[in-house]
mmCIF file of C-alpha atoms in Angstrom:
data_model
loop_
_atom_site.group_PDB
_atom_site.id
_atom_site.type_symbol
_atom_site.label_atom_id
_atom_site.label_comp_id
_atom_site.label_asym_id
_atom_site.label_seq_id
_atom_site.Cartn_x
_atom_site.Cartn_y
_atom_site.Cartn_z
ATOM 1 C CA UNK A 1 -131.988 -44.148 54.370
ATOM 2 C CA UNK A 2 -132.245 -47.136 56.524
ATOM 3 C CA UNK A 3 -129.056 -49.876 56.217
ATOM 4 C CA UNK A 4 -129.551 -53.363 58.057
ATOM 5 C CA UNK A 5 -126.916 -53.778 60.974
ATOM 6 C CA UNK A 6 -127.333 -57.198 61.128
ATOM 7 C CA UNK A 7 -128.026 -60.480 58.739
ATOM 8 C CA UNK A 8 -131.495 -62.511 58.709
ATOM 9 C CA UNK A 9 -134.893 -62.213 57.752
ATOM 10 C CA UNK A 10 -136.589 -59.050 56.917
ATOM 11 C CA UNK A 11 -139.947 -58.612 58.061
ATOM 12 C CA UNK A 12 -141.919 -55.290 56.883
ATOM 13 C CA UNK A 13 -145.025 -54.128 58.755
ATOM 14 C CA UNK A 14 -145.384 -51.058 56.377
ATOM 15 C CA UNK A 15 -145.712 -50.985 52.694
ATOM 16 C CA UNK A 16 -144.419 -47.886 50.291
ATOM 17 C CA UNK A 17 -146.291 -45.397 50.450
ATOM 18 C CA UNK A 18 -148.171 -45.952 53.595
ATOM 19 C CA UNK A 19 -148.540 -42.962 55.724
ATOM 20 C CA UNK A 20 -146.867 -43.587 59.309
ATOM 21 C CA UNK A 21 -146.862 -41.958 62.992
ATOM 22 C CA UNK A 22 -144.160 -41.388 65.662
ATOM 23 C CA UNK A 23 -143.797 -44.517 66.974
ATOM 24 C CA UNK A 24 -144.942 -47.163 64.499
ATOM 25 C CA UNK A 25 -143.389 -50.109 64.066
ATOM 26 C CA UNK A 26 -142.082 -49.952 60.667
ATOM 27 C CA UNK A 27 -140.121 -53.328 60.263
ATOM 28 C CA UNK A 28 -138.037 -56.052 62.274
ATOM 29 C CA UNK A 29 -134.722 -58.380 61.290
ATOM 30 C CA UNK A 30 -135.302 -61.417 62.851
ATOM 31 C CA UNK A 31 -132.187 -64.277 63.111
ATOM 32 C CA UNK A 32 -132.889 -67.993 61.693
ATOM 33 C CA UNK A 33 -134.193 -69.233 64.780
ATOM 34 C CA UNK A 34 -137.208 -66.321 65.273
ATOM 35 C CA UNK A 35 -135.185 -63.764 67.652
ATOM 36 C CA UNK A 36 -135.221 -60.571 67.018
ATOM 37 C CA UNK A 37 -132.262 -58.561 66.054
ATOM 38 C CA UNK A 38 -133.038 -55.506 65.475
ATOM 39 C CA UNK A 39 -136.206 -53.730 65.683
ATOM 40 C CA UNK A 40 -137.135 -49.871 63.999
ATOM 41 C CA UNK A 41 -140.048 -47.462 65.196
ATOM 42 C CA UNK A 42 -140.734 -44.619 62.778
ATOM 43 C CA UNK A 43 -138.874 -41.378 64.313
ATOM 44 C CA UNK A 44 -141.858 -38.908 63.649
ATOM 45 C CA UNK A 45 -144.700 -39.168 61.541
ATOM 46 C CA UNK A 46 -143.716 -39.904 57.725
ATOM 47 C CA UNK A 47 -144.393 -41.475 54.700
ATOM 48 C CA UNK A 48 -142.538 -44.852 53.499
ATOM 49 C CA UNK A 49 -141.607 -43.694 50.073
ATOM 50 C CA UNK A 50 -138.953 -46.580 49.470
ATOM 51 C CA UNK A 51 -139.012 -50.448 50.911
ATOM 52 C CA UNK A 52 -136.915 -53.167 50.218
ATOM 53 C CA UNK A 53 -139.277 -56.396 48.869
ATOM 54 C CA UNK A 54 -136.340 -59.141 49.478
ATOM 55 C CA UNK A 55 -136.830 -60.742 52.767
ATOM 56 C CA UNK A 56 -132.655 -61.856 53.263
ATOM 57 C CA UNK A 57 -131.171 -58.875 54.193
ATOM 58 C CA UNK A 58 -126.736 -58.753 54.877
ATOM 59 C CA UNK A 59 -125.292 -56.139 57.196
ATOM 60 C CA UNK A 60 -125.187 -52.675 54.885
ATOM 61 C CA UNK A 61 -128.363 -53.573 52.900
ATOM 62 C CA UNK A 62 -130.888 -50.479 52.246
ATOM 63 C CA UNK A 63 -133.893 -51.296 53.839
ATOM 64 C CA UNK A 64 -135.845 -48.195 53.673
ATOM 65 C CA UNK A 65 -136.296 -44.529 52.859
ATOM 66 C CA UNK A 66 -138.463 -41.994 54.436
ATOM 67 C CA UNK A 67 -139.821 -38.871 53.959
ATOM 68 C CA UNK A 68 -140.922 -36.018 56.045
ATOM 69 C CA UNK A 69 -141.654 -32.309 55.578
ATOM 70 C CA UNK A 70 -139.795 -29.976 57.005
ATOM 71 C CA UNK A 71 -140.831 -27.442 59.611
ATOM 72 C CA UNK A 72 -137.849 -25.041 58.916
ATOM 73 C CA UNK A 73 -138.252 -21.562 57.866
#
């Protein structure tokens, strides 16, 4: 799961669902005044299988969930 670390504006560049490679920019929290304050890349390739639809987002908020297969055996 993916919590917000900082207050603003939400703004996704994946939907749920979407399929996603290492890398991809997956969504941004941007302050009142357009900077951005924090910025997250996909970690390895993965699907989006939860995204938050509420563009206000306060430190703690779930943002995201992702989902990968595992390569253990």
């Amino acid at each position: 799961a993916y919590l917000a670390n900082f207050a603003g504006l939400f703004r996704s560049y994946v939907s749920g669902g979407d399929t996603v490679k290492k890398g991809d920019l997956l969504w941004r929290i941007q302050g009142l005044n357009g900077d951005s304050l924090e910025e997250i890349r996909a970690p390895h390739g993965c699907i989006v299988g939860m995204l938050r639809t509420f563009a206000s987002v306060q430190p703690g908020d779930l943002l995201s969930q992702l989902f990968w297969e595992s390569r253990k055996k």
